[in-house]
mmCIF file of C-alpha atoms in Angstrom:
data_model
loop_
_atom_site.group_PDB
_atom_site.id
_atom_site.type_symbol
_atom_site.label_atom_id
_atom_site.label_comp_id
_atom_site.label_asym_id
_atom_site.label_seq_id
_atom_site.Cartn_x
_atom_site.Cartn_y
_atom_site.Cartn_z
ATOM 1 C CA UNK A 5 160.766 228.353 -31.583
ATOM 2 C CA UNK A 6 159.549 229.592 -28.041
ATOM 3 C CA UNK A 7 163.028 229.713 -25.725
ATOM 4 C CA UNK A 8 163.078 227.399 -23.189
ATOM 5 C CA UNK A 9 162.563 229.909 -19.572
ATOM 6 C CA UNK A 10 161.354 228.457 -16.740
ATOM 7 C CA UNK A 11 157.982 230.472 -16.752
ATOM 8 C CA UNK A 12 157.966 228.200 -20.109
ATOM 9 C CA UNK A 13 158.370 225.362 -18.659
ATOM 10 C CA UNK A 14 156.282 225.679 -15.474
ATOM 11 C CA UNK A 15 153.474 226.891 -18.048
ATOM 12 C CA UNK A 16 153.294 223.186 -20.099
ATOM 13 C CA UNK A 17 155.021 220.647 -17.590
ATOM 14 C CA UNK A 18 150.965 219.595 -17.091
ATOM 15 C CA UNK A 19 150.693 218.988 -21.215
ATOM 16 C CA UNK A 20 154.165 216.940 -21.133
ATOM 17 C CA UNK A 21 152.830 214.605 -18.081
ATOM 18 C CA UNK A 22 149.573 214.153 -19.568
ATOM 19 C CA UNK A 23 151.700 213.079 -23.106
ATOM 20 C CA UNK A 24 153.466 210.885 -21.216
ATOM 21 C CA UNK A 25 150.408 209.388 -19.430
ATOM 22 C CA UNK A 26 149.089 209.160 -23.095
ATOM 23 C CA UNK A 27 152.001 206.899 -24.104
ATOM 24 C CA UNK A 28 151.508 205.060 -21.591
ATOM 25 C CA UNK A 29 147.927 204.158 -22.677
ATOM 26 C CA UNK A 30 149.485 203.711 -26.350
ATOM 27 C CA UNK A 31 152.203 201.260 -25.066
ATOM 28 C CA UNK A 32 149.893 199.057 -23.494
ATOM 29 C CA UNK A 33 147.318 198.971 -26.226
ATOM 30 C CA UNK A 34 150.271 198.283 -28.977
ATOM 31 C CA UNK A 35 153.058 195.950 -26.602
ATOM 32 C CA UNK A 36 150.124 193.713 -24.863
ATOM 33 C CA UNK A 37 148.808 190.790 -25.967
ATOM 34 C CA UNK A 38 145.955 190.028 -23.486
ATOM 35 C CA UNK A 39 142.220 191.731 -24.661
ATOM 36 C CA UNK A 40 141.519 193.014 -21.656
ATOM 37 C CA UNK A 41 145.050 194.582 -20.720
ATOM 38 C CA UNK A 42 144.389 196.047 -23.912
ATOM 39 C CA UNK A 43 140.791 197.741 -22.870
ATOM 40 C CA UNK A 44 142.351 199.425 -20.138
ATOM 41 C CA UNK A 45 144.932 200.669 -22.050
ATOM 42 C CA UNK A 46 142.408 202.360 -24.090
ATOM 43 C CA UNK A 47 140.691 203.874 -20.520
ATOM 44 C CA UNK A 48 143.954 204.987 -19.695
ATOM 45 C CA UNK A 49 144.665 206.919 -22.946
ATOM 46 C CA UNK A 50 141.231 208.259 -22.945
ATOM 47 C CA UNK A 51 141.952 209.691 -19.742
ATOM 48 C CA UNK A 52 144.548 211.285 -19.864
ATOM 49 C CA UNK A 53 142.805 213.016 -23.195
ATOM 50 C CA UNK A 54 139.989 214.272 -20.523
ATOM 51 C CA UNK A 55 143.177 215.582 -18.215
ATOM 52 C CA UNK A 56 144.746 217.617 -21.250
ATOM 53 C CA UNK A 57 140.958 218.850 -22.087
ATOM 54 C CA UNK A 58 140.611 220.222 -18.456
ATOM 55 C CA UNK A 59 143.463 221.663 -18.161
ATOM 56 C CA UNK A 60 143.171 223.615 -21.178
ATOM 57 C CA UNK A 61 139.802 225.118 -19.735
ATOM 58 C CA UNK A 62 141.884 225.844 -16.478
ATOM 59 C CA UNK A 63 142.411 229.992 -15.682
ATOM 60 C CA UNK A 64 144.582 230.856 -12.753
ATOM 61 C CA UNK A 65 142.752 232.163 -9.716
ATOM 62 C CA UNK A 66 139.247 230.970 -11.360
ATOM 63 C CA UNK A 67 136.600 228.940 -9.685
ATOM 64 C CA UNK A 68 134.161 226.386 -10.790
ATOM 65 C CA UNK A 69 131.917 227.717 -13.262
ATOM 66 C CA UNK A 70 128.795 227.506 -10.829
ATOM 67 C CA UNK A 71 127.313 230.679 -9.812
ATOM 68 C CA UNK A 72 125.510 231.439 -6.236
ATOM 69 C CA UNK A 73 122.184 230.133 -6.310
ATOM 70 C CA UNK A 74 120.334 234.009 -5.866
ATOM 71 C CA UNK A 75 122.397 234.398 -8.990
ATOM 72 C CA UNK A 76 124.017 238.219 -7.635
ATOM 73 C CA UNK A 77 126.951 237.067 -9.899
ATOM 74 C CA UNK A 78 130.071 239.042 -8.602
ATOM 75 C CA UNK A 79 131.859 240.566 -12.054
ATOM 76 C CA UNK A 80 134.959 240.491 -10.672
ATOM 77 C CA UNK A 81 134.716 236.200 -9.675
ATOM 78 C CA UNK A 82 136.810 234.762 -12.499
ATOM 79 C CA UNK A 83 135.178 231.394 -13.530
ATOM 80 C CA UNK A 84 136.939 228.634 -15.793
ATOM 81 C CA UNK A 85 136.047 227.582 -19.246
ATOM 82 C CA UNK A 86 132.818 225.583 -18.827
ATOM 83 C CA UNK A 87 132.738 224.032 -22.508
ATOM 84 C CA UNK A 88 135.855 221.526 -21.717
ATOM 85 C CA UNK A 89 134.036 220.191 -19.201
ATOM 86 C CA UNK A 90 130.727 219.769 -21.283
ATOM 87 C CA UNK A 91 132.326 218.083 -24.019
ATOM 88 C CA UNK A 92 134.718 216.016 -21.637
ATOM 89 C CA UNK A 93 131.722 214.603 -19.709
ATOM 90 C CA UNK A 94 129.497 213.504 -22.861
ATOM 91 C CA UNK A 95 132.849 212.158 -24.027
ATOM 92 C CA UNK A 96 133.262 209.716 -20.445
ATOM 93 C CA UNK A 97 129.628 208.870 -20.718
ATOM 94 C CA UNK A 98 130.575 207.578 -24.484
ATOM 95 C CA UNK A 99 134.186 205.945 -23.338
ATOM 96 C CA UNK A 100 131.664 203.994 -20.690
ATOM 97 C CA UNK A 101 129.723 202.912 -23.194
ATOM 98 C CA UNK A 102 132.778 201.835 -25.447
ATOM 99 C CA UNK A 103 134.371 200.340 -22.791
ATOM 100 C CA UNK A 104 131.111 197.910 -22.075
ATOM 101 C CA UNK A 105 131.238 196.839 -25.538
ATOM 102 C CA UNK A 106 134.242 195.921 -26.108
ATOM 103 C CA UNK A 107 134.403 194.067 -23.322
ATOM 104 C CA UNK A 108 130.969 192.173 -24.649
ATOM 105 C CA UNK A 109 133.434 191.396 -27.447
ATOM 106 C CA UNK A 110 136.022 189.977 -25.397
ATOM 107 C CA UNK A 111 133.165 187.794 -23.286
ATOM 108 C CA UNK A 112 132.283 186.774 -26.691
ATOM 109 C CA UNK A 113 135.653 186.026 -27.713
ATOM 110 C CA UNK A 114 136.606 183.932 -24.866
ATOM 111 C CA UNK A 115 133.363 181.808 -25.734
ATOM 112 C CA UNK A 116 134.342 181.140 -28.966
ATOM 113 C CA UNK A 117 137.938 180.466 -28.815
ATOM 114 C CA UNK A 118 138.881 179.709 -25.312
ATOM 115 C CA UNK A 119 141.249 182.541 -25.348
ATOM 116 C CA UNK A 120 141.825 186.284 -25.168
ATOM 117 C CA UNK A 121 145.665 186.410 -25.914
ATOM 118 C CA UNK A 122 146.002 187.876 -28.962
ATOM 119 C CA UNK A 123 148.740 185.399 -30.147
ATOM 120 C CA UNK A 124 146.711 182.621 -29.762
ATOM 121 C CA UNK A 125 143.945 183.471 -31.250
ATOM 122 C CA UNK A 126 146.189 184.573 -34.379
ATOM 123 C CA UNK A 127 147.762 181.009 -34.450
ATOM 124 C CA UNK A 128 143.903 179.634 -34.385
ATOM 125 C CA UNK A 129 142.946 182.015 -37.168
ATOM 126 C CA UNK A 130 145.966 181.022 -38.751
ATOM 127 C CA UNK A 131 144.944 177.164 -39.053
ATOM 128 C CA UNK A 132 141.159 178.214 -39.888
ATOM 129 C CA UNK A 133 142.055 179.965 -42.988
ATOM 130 C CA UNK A 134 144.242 176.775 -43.963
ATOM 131 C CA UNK A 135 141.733 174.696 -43.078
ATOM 132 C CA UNK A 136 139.404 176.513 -45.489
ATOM 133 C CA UNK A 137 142.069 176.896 -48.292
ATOM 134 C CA UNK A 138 141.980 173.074 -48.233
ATOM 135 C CA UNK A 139 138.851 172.819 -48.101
ATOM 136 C CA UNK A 140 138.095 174.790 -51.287
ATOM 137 C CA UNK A 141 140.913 172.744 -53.177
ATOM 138 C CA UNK A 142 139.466 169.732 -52.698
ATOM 139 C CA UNK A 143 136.109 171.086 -53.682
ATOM 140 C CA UNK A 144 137.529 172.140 -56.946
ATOM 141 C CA UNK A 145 138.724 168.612 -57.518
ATOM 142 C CA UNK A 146 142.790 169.518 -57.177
ATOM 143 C CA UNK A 147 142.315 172.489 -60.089
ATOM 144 C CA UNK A 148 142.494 175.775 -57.874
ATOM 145 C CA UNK B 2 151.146 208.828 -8.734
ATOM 146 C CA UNK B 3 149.332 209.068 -11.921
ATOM 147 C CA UNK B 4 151.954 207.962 -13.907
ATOM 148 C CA UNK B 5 152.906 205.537 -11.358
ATOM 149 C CA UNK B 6 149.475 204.051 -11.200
ATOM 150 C CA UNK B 7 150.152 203.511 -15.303
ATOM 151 C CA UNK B 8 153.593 202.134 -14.970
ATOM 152 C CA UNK B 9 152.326 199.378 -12.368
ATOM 153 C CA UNK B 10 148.960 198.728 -14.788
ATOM 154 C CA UNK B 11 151.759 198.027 -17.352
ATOM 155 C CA UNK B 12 154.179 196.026 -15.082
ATOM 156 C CA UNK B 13 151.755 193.550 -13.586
ATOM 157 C CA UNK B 14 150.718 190.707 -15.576
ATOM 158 C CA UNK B 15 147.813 189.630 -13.093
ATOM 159 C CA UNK B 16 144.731 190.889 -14.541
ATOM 160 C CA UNK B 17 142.462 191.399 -10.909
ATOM 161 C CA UNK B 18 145.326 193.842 -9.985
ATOM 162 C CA UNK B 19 144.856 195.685 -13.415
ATOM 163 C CA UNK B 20 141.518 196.012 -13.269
ATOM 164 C CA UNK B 21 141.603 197.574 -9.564
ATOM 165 C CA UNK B 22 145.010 199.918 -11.030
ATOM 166 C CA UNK B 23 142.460 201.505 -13.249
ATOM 167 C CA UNK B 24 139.649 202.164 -10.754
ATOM 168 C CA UNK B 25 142.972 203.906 -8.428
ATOM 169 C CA UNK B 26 143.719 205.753 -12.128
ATOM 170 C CA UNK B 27 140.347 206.862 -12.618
ATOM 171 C CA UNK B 28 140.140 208.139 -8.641
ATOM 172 C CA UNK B 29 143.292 210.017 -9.061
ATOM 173 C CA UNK B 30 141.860 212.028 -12.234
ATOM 174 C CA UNK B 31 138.901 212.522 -10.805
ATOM 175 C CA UNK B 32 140.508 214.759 -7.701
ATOM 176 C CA UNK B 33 142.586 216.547 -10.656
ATOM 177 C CA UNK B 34 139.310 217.493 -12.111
ATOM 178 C CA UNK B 35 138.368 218.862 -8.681
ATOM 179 C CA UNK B 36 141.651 221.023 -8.535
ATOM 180 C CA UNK B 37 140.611 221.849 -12.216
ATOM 181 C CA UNK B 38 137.787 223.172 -11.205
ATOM 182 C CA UNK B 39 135.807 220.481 -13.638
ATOM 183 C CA UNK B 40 133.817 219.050 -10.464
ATOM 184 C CA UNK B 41 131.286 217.922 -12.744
ATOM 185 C CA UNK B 42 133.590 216.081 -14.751
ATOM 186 C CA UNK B 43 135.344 214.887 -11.050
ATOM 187 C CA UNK B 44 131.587 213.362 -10.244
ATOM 188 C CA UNK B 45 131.018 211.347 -13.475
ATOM 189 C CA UNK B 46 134.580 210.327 -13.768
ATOM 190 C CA UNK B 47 134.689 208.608 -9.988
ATOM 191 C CA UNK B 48 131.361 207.396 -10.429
ATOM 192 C CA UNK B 49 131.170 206.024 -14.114
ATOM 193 C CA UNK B 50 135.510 205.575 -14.775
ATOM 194 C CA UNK B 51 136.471 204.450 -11.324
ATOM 195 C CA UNK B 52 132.823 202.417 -10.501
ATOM 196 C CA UNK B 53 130.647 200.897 -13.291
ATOM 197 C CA UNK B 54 134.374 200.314 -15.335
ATOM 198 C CA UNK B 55 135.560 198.606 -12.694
ATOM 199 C CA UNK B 56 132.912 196.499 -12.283
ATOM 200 C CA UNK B 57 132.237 195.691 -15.806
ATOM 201 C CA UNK B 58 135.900 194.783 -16.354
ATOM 202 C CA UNK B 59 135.711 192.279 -12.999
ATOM 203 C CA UNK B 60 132.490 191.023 -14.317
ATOM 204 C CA UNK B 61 134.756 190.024 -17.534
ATOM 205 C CA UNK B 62 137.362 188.785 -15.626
ATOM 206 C CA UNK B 63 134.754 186.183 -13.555
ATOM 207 C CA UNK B 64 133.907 185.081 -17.149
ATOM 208 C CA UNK B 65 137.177 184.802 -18.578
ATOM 209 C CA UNK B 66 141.005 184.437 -17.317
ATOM 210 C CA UNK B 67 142.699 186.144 -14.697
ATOM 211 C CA UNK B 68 146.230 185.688 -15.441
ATOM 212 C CA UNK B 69 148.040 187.577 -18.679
ATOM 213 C CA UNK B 70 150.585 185.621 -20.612
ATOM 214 C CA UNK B 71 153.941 186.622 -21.133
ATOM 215 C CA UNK B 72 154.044 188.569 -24.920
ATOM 216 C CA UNK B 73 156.458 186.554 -26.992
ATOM 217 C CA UNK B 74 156.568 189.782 -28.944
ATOM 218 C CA UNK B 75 160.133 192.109 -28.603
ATOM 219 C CA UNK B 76 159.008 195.352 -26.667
ATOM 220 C CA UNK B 77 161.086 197.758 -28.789
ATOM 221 C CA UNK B 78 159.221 198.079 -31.621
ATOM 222 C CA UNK B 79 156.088 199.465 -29.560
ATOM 223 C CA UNK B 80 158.353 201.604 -27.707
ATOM 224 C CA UNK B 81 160.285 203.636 -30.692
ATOM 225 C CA UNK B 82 156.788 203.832 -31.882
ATOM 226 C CA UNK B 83 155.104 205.270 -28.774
ATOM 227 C CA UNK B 84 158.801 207.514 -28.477
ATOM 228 C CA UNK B 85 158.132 208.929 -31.631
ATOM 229 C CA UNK B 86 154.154 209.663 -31.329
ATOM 230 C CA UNK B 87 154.924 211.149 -27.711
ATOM 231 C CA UNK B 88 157.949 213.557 -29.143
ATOM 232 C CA UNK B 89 155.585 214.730 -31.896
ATOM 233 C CA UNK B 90 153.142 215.557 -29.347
ATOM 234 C CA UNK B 91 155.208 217.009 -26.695
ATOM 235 C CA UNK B 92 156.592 219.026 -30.248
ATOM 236 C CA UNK B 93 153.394 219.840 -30.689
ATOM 237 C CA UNK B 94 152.416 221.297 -26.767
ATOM 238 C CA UNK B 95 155.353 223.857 -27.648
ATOM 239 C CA UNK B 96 153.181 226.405 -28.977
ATOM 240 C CA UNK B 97 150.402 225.906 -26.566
ATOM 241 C CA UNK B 98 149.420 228.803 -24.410
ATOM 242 C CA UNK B 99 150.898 228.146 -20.972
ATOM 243 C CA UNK B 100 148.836 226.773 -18.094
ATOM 244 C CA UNK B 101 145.670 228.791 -16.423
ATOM 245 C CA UNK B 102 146.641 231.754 -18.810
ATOM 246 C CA UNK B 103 143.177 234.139 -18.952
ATOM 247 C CA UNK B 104 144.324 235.648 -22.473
ATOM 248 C CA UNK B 105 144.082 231.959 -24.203
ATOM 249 C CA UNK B 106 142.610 231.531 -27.626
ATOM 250 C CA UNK B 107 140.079 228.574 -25.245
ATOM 251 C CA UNK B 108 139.010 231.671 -23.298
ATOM 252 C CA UNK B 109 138.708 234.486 -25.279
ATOM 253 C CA UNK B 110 136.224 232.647 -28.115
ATOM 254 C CA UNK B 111 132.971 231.776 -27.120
ATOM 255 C CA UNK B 112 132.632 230.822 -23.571
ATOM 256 C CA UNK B 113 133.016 234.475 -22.219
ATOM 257 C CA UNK B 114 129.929 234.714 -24.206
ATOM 258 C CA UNK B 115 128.392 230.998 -22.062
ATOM 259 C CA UNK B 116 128.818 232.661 -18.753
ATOM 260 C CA UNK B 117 127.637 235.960 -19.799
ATOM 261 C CA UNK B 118 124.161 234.706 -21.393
ATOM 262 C CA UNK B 119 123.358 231.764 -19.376
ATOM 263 C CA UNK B 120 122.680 233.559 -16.081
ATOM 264 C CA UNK B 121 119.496 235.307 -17.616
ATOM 265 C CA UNK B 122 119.085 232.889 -20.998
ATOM 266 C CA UNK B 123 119.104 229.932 -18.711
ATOM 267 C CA UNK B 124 118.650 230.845 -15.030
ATOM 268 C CA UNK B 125 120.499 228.061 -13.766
ATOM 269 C CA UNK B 126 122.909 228.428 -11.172
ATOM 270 C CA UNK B 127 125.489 225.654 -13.109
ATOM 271 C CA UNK B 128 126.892 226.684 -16.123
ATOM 272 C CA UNK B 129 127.865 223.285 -17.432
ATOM 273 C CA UNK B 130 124.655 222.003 -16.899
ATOM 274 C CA UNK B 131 122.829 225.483 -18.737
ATOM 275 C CA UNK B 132 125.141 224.497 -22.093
ATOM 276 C CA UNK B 133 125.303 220.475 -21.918
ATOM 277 C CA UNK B 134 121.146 220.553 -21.160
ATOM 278 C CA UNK B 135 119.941 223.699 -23.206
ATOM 279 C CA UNK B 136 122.868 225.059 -25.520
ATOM 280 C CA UNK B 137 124.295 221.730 -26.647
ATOM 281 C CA UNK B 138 120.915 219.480 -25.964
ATOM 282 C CA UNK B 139 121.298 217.849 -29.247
ATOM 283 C CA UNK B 140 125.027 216.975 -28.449
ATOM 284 C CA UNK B 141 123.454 215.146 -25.311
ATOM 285 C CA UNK B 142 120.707 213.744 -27.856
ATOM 286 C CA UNK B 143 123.893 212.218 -29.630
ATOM 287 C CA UNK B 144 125.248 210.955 -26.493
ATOM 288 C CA UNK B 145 122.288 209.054 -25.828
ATOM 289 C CA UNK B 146 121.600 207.796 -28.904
ATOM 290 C CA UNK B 147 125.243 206.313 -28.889
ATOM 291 C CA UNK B 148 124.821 205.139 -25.277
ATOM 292 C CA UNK B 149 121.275 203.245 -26.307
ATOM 293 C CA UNK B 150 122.986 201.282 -29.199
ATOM 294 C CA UNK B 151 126.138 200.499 -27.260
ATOM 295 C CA UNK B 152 123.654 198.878 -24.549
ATOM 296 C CA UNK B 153 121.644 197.130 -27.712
ATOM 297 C CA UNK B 154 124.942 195.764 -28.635
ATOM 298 C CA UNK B 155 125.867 194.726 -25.333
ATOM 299 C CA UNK B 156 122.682 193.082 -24.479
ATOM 300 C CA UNK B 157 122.754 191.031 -28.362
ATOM 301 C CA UNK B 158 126.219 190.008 -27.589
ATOM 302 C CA UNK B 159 125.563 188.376 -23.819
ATOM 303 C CA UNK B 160 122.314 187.231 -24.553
ATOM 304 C CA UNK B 161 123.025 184.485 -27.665
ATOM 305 C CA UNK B 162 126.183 183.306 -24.978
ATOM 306 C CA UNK B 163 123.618 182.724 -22.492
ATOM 307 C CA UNK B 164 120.963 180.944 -25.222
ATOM 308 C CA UNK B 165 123.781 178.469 -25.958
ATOM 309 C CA UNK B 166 124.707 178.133 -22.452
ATOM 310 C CA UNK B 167 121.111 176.872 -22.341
ATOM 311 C CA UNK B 168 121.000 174.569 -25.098
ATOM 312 C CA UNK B 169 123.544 172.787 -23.741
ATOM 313 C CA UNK B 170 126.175 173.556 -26.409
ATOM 314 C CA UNK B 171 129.809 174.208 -25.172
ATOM 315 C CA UNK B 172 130.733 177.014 -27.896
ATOM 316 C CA UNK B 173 134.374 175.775 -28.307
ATOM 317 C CA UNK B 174 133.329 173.970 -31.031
ATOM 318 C CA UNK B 175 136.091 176.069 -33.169
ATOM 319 C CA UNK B 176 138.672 176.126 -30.852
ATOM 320 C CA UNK B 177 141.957 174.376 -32.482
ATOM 321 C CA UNK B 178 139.946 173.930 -36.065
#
């Protein structure tokens, strides 16, 4: 168990905020009811993720991994990890493209139902599946 | 402000405010990124998370409701649940490396070896660009492909709404079966 210093502290205060921003995210997507509340609780989670990733690839007293454009690269210029950032930005490209669909889905859902709220549309699933149940009784002439 | 931003995106219940709270969220992570020194990231984020988000999430809001209702649902469950996932992951940050530290396991594995090849493998001037483009080009294939099929879904999905739209049938037909 690492003791608690305040070089400790100051050192993963940025992993603790982004955990809390995370929670955040979770809350909404668990606690909400509405579809679309819900989508940007996902965003919101997925952010933060990205934060965490960044700030992993962060190194003190580095600079943005860009070198000058005659390329005399200076050895002593510390640069920060690039490969967070790769994988980060193919990973917003793909939340974008998440994002869009699900909110398709919701369009879709609103079409069909009339609602987005998630209790409603349980209540109206609800008296579908009765609906069928007595449906399939009377089909089987009173035996199932 | 970040976590401000989040705490008003969960307070207010109308759903044009939320939408805008999440372009605001998506601005404010984007100037991290640029104090992160991820200013690639900081470019995609503003202009994919904080514009085309924000417009596709008003776009659903023109087609659907803009008011939440109130959850009839008790709020504690979510939160011991949320409690407990965030104390296992702030348990788990413990033995993290602390912030900017140069001797982190992150630094010291392969990207030492990125920046020292891709000046004269590559020639270009960005290094993110020299490994998402060259060394990781079928990760970006991947990305693609995955983009393409969420845009084939998309475009499935609007298109039979607008068919019926034409054909003159409401679509509620199962609304309160």
């Amino acid at each position: 168990m690492a003791a608690f210093t305040l070089e400790f502290i100051v050192g993963h205060v940025n992993y603790w905020l982004f955990t809390v921003l995370m929670m955040t995210g979770l809350y909404i997507v668990v606690a909400k009811g509405n579809l679309v509340k819900k989508i940007v609780g996902l965003n919101v989670f997925q952010t933060s993720v990205f934060m965490l990733y960044i700030s992993m690839g962060k190194v003190t007293g580095g600079t943005a991994p860009i070198f000058p454009t005659d390329m005399q690269i200076d050895p002593d210029t510390v640069y920060s990890n690039p490969l967070p950032h790769v994988l980060i930005l193919t990973a917003i490209v793909v939340g974008v493209a998440t994002t869009s669909l699900g909110l398709a889905l919701i369009v879709r859902i609103q079409e069909q139902f009339g609602t987005i709220e998630e209790d409603e549309l349980l209540e109206i699933e609800k008296a579908m599946a009765a609906e069928d149940t007595r449906l399939h009784g009377e089909a089987m002439g009173g035996l199932a | 402000m970040l976590v401000m931003t989040a705490l008003a995106i969960v307070r207010t219940r109308r759903l044009f405010a939320t939408a805008m709270l999440s372009g605001v969220f998506s601005l404010l992570s984007a100037q991290l990124f640029v104090v992160l020194d991820a200013v690639d990231v900081a470019f995609t984020e503003a202009a994919v998370g904080a514009g085309i988000s924000t417009v596709l999430m008003l776009g659903t809001l023109a087609l659907t409701g803009r008011v939440e209702k109130r959850s009839t649902h008790s709020p504690f469950l979510p939160l011991l649940v949320v409690g407990m996932t965030g104390a296992v992951l702030i348990y788990g940050t413990l033995d993290m490396p602390n912030f900017g530290a140069a001797d982190a396991p992150a630094q010291t594995h392969v990207s030492p070896d990125y920046l020292e090849r891709s000046p004269h493998e590559i020639g270009v001037p960005n290094v993110v660009t020299a490994v998402l483009a060259s060394y990781r080009g079928f990760d970006t294939l991947g990305e693609t492909a995955v983009v393409f099929t969420a845009g084939i879904g998309v475009l499935f999905l609007i298109s039979a709404l607008r068919r019926r739209r034409e054909t003159g049938d409401s679509g509620n037909d199962r609304k309160g079966a």
